[in-house]
């Protein structure tokens, strides 16, 4: 593997290998140093993914260059393909790309010796988020096999939902989805749907998704959403005692999640953020040839 564009390209062995390696970083058992240059090319805002790739590169001894999209020659009409070719010619080894469009087909067909990592594309893919979610779950339960995982929220607009469905089912978890009709999506109707009030009683993992207002073309009643579909204080009391709560962030407090849930002992949202660094170290290492 020298690129990571689609979650489905990771088989169970690849996933285990990356999670095992990331866990060694978490436990402080290895500190390899690599050579190379990475470039973060982000056309959409990001805090966690952007900074965790920067920190991962720093810890691995890699040089990191931020590609400032608003000051690049893209504004002079240079195509994205030409831009990538230019970065390759400049000596960039890994291009890490986030874009609001689903550019995965373009990226998969792009001929380059540079590694490409998908840091979020459209509503379809966010493979490193799925990896860090899998690591967070595995740290808690030892394995993902047989776990009941409930994904609840704005599924229609969520690349995290789609990458997680691929990753978690591949690792043997039982995934169910919960969302109101307005956030349904016909491309994932093969995954069982459940009422949130039922699903929270037996879920081992509750993954809440952000309501992605910036992708909506209709104005929704978010108070109604919270009351009927969000993790309210009342649902927090009924959530399976042994469950953990995940959310990829950023969170909308009072919409998909109540404030109280952030301080609940079952909440692992900041653990997810921390796990972003070792996962991205393992992915960078793998893309640069450090792993099989
Ligand atoms: N989870 C996630 O992708 O967060 P950022 O948008 O802050 O990178």
mmCIF file of N, CA and C in Angstrom, residues 108-167:
data_model
loop_
_atom_site.group_PDB
_atom_site.id
_atom_site.type_symbol
_atom_site.label_atom_id
_atom_site.label_comp_id
_atom_site.label_asym_id
_atom_site.label_seq_id
_atom_site.Cartn_x
_atom_site.Cartn_y
_atom_site.Cartn_z
ATOM 1 N N UNK A 108 -7.996 7.802 -7.481
ATOM 2 C CA UNK A 108 -7.625 6.393 -7.712
ATOM 3 C C UNK A 108 -7.002 6.224 -9.096
ATOM 4 N N UNK A 109 -7.437 7.013 -10.075
ATOM 5 C CA UNK A 109 -6.939 6.858 -11.445
ATOM 6 C C UNK A 109 -5.731 7.738 -11.746
ATOM 7 N N UNK A 110 -5.337 8.548 -10.782
ATOM 8 C CA UNK A 110 -4.256 9.498 -11.010
ATOM 9 C C UNK A 110 -2.909 8.768 -10.965
ATOM 10 N N UNK A 111 -2.147 8.891 -12.037
ATOM 11 C CA UNK A 111 -0.849 8.199 -12.127
ATOM 12 C C UNK A 111 0.222 9.065 -11.479
ATOM 13 N N UNK A 112 0.755 8.575 -10.381
ATOM 14 C CA UNK A 112 1.782 9.334 -9.671
ATOM 15 C C UNK A 112 2.619 8.389 -8.823
ATOM 16 N N UNK A 113 3.859 8.778 -8.586
ATOM 17 C CA UNK A 113 4.694 8.003 -7.651
ATOM 18 C C UNK A 113 4.514 8.514 -6.227
ATOM 19 N N UNK A 114 3.820 9.640 -6.102
ATOM 20 C CA UNK A 114 3.572 10.221 -4.777
ATOM 21 C C UNK A 114 2.461 9.418 -4.090
ATOM 22 N N UNK A 115 2.556 9.247 -2.782
ATOM 23 C CA UNK A 115 1.451 8.617 -2.051
ATOM 24 C C UNK A 115 0.323 9.638 -1.874
ATOM 25 N N UNK A 116 -0.912 9.137 -1.895
ATOM 26 C CA UNK A 116 -2.060 10.016 -1.664
ATOM 27 C C UNK A 116 -2.880 9.448 -0.508
ATOM 28 N N UNK A 117 -3.184 10.289 0.454
ATOM 29 C CA UNK A 117 -4.045 9.880 1.568
ATOM 30 C C UNK A 117 -5.303 10.738 1.534
ATOM 31 N N UNK A 118 -6.437 10.065 1.562
ATOM 32 C CA UNK A 118 -7.723 10.751 1.566
ATOM 33 C C UNK A 118 -8.049 11.196 3.000
ATOM 34 N N UNK A 119 -8.091 12.498 3.201
ATOM 35 C CA UNK A 119 -8.382 13.044 4.537
ATOM 36 C C UNK A 119 -9.837 13.477 4.644
ATOM 37 N N UNK A 120 -10.674 12.932 3.739
ATOM 38 C CA UNK A 120 -12.103 13.259 3.733
ATOM 39 C C UNK A 120 -12.512 13.767 2.371
ATOM 40 N N UNK A 121 -13.397 13.008 1.692
ATOM 41 C CA UNK A 121 -13.853 13.443 0.371
ATOM 42 C C UNK A 121 -15.364 13.348 0.311
ATOM 43 N N UNK A 122 -15.980 14.478 -0.015
ATOM 44 C CA UNK A 122 -17.428 14.524 -0.157
ATOM 45 C C UNK A 122 -18.133 13.906 1.038
ATOM 46 N N UNK A 123 -19.189 13.148 0.727
ATOM 47 C CA UNK A 123 -19.921 12.465 1.804
ATOM 48 C C UNK A 123 -19.584 10.974 1.778
ATOM 49 N N UNK A 124 -18.521 10.592 1.072
ATOM 50 C CA UNK A 124 -18.260 9.177 0.845
ATOM 51 C C UNK A 124 -17.150 8.563 1.698
ATOM 52 N N UNK A 125 -16.037 9.267 1.882
ATOM 53 C CA UNK A 125 -14.870 8.582 2.436
ATOM 54 C C UNK A 125 -14.088 9.406 3.462
ATOM 55 N N UNK A 126 -13.731 8.758 4.561
ATOM 56 C CA UNK A 126 -12.807 9.343 5.538
ATOM 57 C C UNK A 126 -12.100 8.154 6.205
ATOM 58 N N UNK A 127 -11.225 7.490 5.450
ATOM 59 C CA UNK A 127 -10.678 6.216 5.947
ATOM 60 C C UNK A 127 -9.860 6.308 7.234
ATOM 61 N N UNK A 128 -9.097 7.407 7.419
ATOM 62 C CA UNK A 128 -8.299 7.454 8.658
ATOM 63 C C UNK A 128 -9.181 7.706 9.883
ATOM 64 N N UNK A 129 -10.347 8.338 9.689
ATOM 65 C CA UNK A 129 -11.290 8.480 10.811
ATOM 66 C C UNK A 129 -11.826 7.099 11.206
ATOM 67 N N UNK A 130 -12.154 6.295 10.198
ATOM 68 C CA UNK A 130 -12.660 4.950 10.506
ATOM 69 C C UNK A 130 -11.589 4.125 11.227
ATOM 70 N N UNK A 131 -10.333 4.295 10.822
ATOM 71 C CA UNK A 131 -9.251 3.551 11.501
ATOM 72 C C UNK A 131 -9.117 3.985 12.958
ATOM 73 N N UNK A 132 -9.186 5.290 13.201
ATOM 74 C CA UNK A 132 -9.005 5.737 14.596
ATOM 75 C C UNK A 132 -10.227 5.365 15.445
ATOM 76 N N UNK A 133 -11.387 5.305 14.820
ATOM 77 C CA UNK A 133 -12.569 4.839 15.559
ATOM 78 C C UNK A 133 -12.415 3.357 15.899
ATOM 79 N N UNK A 134 -11.915 2.582 14.936
ATOM 80 C CA UNK A 134 -11.706 1.143 15.187
ATOM 81 C C UNK A 134 -10.685 0.935 16.303
ATOM 82 N N UNK A 135 -9.622 1.752 16.317
ATOM 83 C CA UNK A 135 -8.613 1.626 17.379
ATOM 84 C C UNK A 135 -9.233 1.946 18.740
ATOM 85 N N UNK A 136 -10.031 3.001 18.790
ATOM 86 C CA UNK A 136 -10.649 3.411 20.056
ATOM 87 C C UNK A 136 -11.573 2.306 20.577
ATOM 88 N N UNK A 137 -12.307 1.682 19.668
ATOM 89 C CA UNK A 137 -13.224 0.602 20.078
ATOM 90 C C UNK A 137 -12.423 -0.624 20.522
ATOM 91 N N UNK A 138 -11.373 -0.951 19.765
ATOM 92 C CA UNK A 138 -10.568 -2.137 20.110
ATOM 93 C C UNK A 138 -9.869 -1.958 21.459
ATOM 94 N N UNK A 139 -9.435 -0.751 21.765
ATOM 95 C CA UNK A 139 -8.788 -0.502 23.069
ATOM 96 C C UNK A 139 -9.752 -0.809 24.210
ATOM 97 N N UNK A 140 -11.035 -0.612 23.945
ATOM 98 C CA UNK A 140 -12.050 -0.809 24.985
ATOM 99 C C UNK A 140 -12.467 -2.261 25.124
ATOM 100 N N UNK A 141 -12.660 -2.924 23.982
ATOM 101 C CA UNK A 141 -13.273 -4.261 23.999
ATOM 102 C C UNK A 141 -12.318 -5.364 23.557
ATOM 103 N N UNK A 142 -11.096 -5.018 23.123
ATOM 104 C CA UNK A 142 -10.117 -6.037 22.698
ATOM 105 C C UNK A 142 -10.293 -6.464 21.257
ATOM 106 N N UNK A 143 -11.513 -6.448 20.774
ATOM 107 C CA UNK A 143 -11.809 -6.872 19.407
ATOM 108 C C UNK A 143 -13.116 -6.203 18.984
ATOM 109 N N UNK A 144 -13.318 -6.133 17.679
ATOM 110 C CA UNK A 144 -14.574 -5.547 17.192
ATOM 111 C C UNK A 144 -15.596 -6.626 16.873
ATOM 112 N N UNK A 145 -15.126 -7.854 16.846
ATOM 113 C CA UNK A 145 -15.971 -8.969 16.408
ATOM 114 C C UNK A 145 -17.201 -9.119 17.302
ATOM 115 N N UNK A 146 -18.377 -9.121 16.675
ATOM 116 C CA UNK A 146 -19.620 -9.370 17.402
ATOM 117 C C UNK A 146 -20.175 -8.184 18.164
ATOM 118 N N UNK A 147 -19.473 -7.053 18.150
ATOM 119 C CA UNK A 147 -19.983 -5.892 18.898
ATOM 120 C C UNK A 147 -21.199 -5.296 18.185
ATOM 121 N N UNK A 148 -22.129 -4.776 18.969
ATOM 122 C CA UNK A 148 -23.278 -4.043 18.414
ATOM 123 C C UNK A 148 -22.920 -2.562 18.355
ATOM 124 N N UNK A 149 -22.858 -2.039 17.140
ATOM 125 C CA UNK A 149 -22.465 -0.639 16.974
ATOM 126 C C UNK A 149 -23.607 0.132 16.329
ATOM 127 N N UNK A 150 -24.059 1.158 17.025
ATOM 128 C CA UNK A 150 -25.160 1.980 16.536
ATOM 129 C C UNK A 150 -24.595 3.324 16.068
ATOM 130 N N UNK A 151 -24.812 3.630 14.783
ATOM 131 C CA UNK A 151 -24.382 4.921 14.227
ATOM 132 C C UNK A 151 -25.629 5.784 14.073
ATOM 133 N N UNK A 152 -25.636 6.935 14.755
ATOM 134 C CA UNK A 152 -26.844 7.768 14.777
ATOM 135 C C UNK A 152 -26.514 9.208 14.401
ATOM 136 N N UNK A 153 -27.314 9.785 13.507
ATOM 137 C CA UNK A 153 -27.118 11.193 13.168
ATOM 138 C C UNK A 153 -27.405 11.467 11.713
ATOM 139 N N UNK A 154 -26.662 12.432 11.181
ATOM 140 C CA UNK A 154 -26.877 12.909 9.804
ATOM 141 C C UNK A 154 -26.155 11.973 8.826
ATOM 142 N N UNK A 155 -26.739 10.800 8.651
ATOM 143 C CA UNK A 155 -26.071 9.766 7.845
ATOM 144 C C UNK A 155 -25.961 10.184 6.383
ATOM 145 N N UNK A 156 -26.963 10.856 5.883
ATOM 146 C CA UNK A 156 -26.973 11.244 4.463
ATOM 147 C C UNK A 156 -25.722 12.033 4.083
ATOM 148 N N UNK A 157 -25.285 12.913 4.979
ATOM 149 C CA UNK A 157 -24.176 13.802 4.626
ATOM 150 C C UNK A 157 -22.850 13.367 5.251
ATOM 151 N N UNK A 158 -22.784 12.127 5.742
ATOM 152 C CA UNK A 158 -21.613 11.737 6.533
ATOM 153 C C UNK A 158 -20.678 10.761 5.834
ATOM 154 N N UNK A 159 -19.463 11.230 5.542
ATOM 155 C CA UNK A 159 -18.429 10.326 5.018
ATOM 156 C C UNK A 159 -17.939 9.394 6.123
ATOM 157 N N UNK A 160 -18.013 9.861 7.384
ATOM 158 C CA UNK A 160 -17.596 9.012 8.502
ATOM 159 C C UNK A 160 -18.508 7.783 8.575
ATOM 160 N N UNK A 161 -19.815 7.991 8.373
ATOM 161 C CA UNK A 161 -20.746 6.858 8.431
ATOM 162 C C UNK A 161 -20.367 5.814 7.387
ATOM 163 N N UNK A 162 -20.127 6.263 6.151
ATOM 164 C CA UNK A 162 -19.852 5.294 5.076
ATOM 165 C C UNK A 162 -18.529 4.573 5.297
ATOM 166 N N UNK A 163 -17.466 5.303 5.675
ATOM 167 C CA UNK A 163 -16.176 4.626 5.915
ATOM 168 C C UNK A 163 -16.280 3.695 7.117
ATOM 169 N N UNK A 164 -17.028 4.110 8.143
ATOM 170 C CA UNK A 164 -17.158 3.254 9.325
ATOM 171 C C UNK A 164 -17.965 1.995 9.034
ATOM 172 N N UNK A 165 -19.010 2.121 8.227
ATOM 173 C CA UNK A 165 -19.802 0.926 7.891
ATOM 174 C C UNK A 165 -18.889 -0.103 7.221
ATOM 175 N N UNK A 166 -18.068 0.346 6.265
ATOM 176 C CA UNK A 166 -17.153 -0.570 5.571
ATOM 177 C C UNK A 166 -16.162 -1.188 6.559
ATOM 178 N N UNK A 167 -15.535 -0.338 7.352
ATOM 179 C CA UNK A 167 -14.475 -0.813 8.251
ATOM 180 C C UNK A 167 -15.014 -1.711 9.367
#
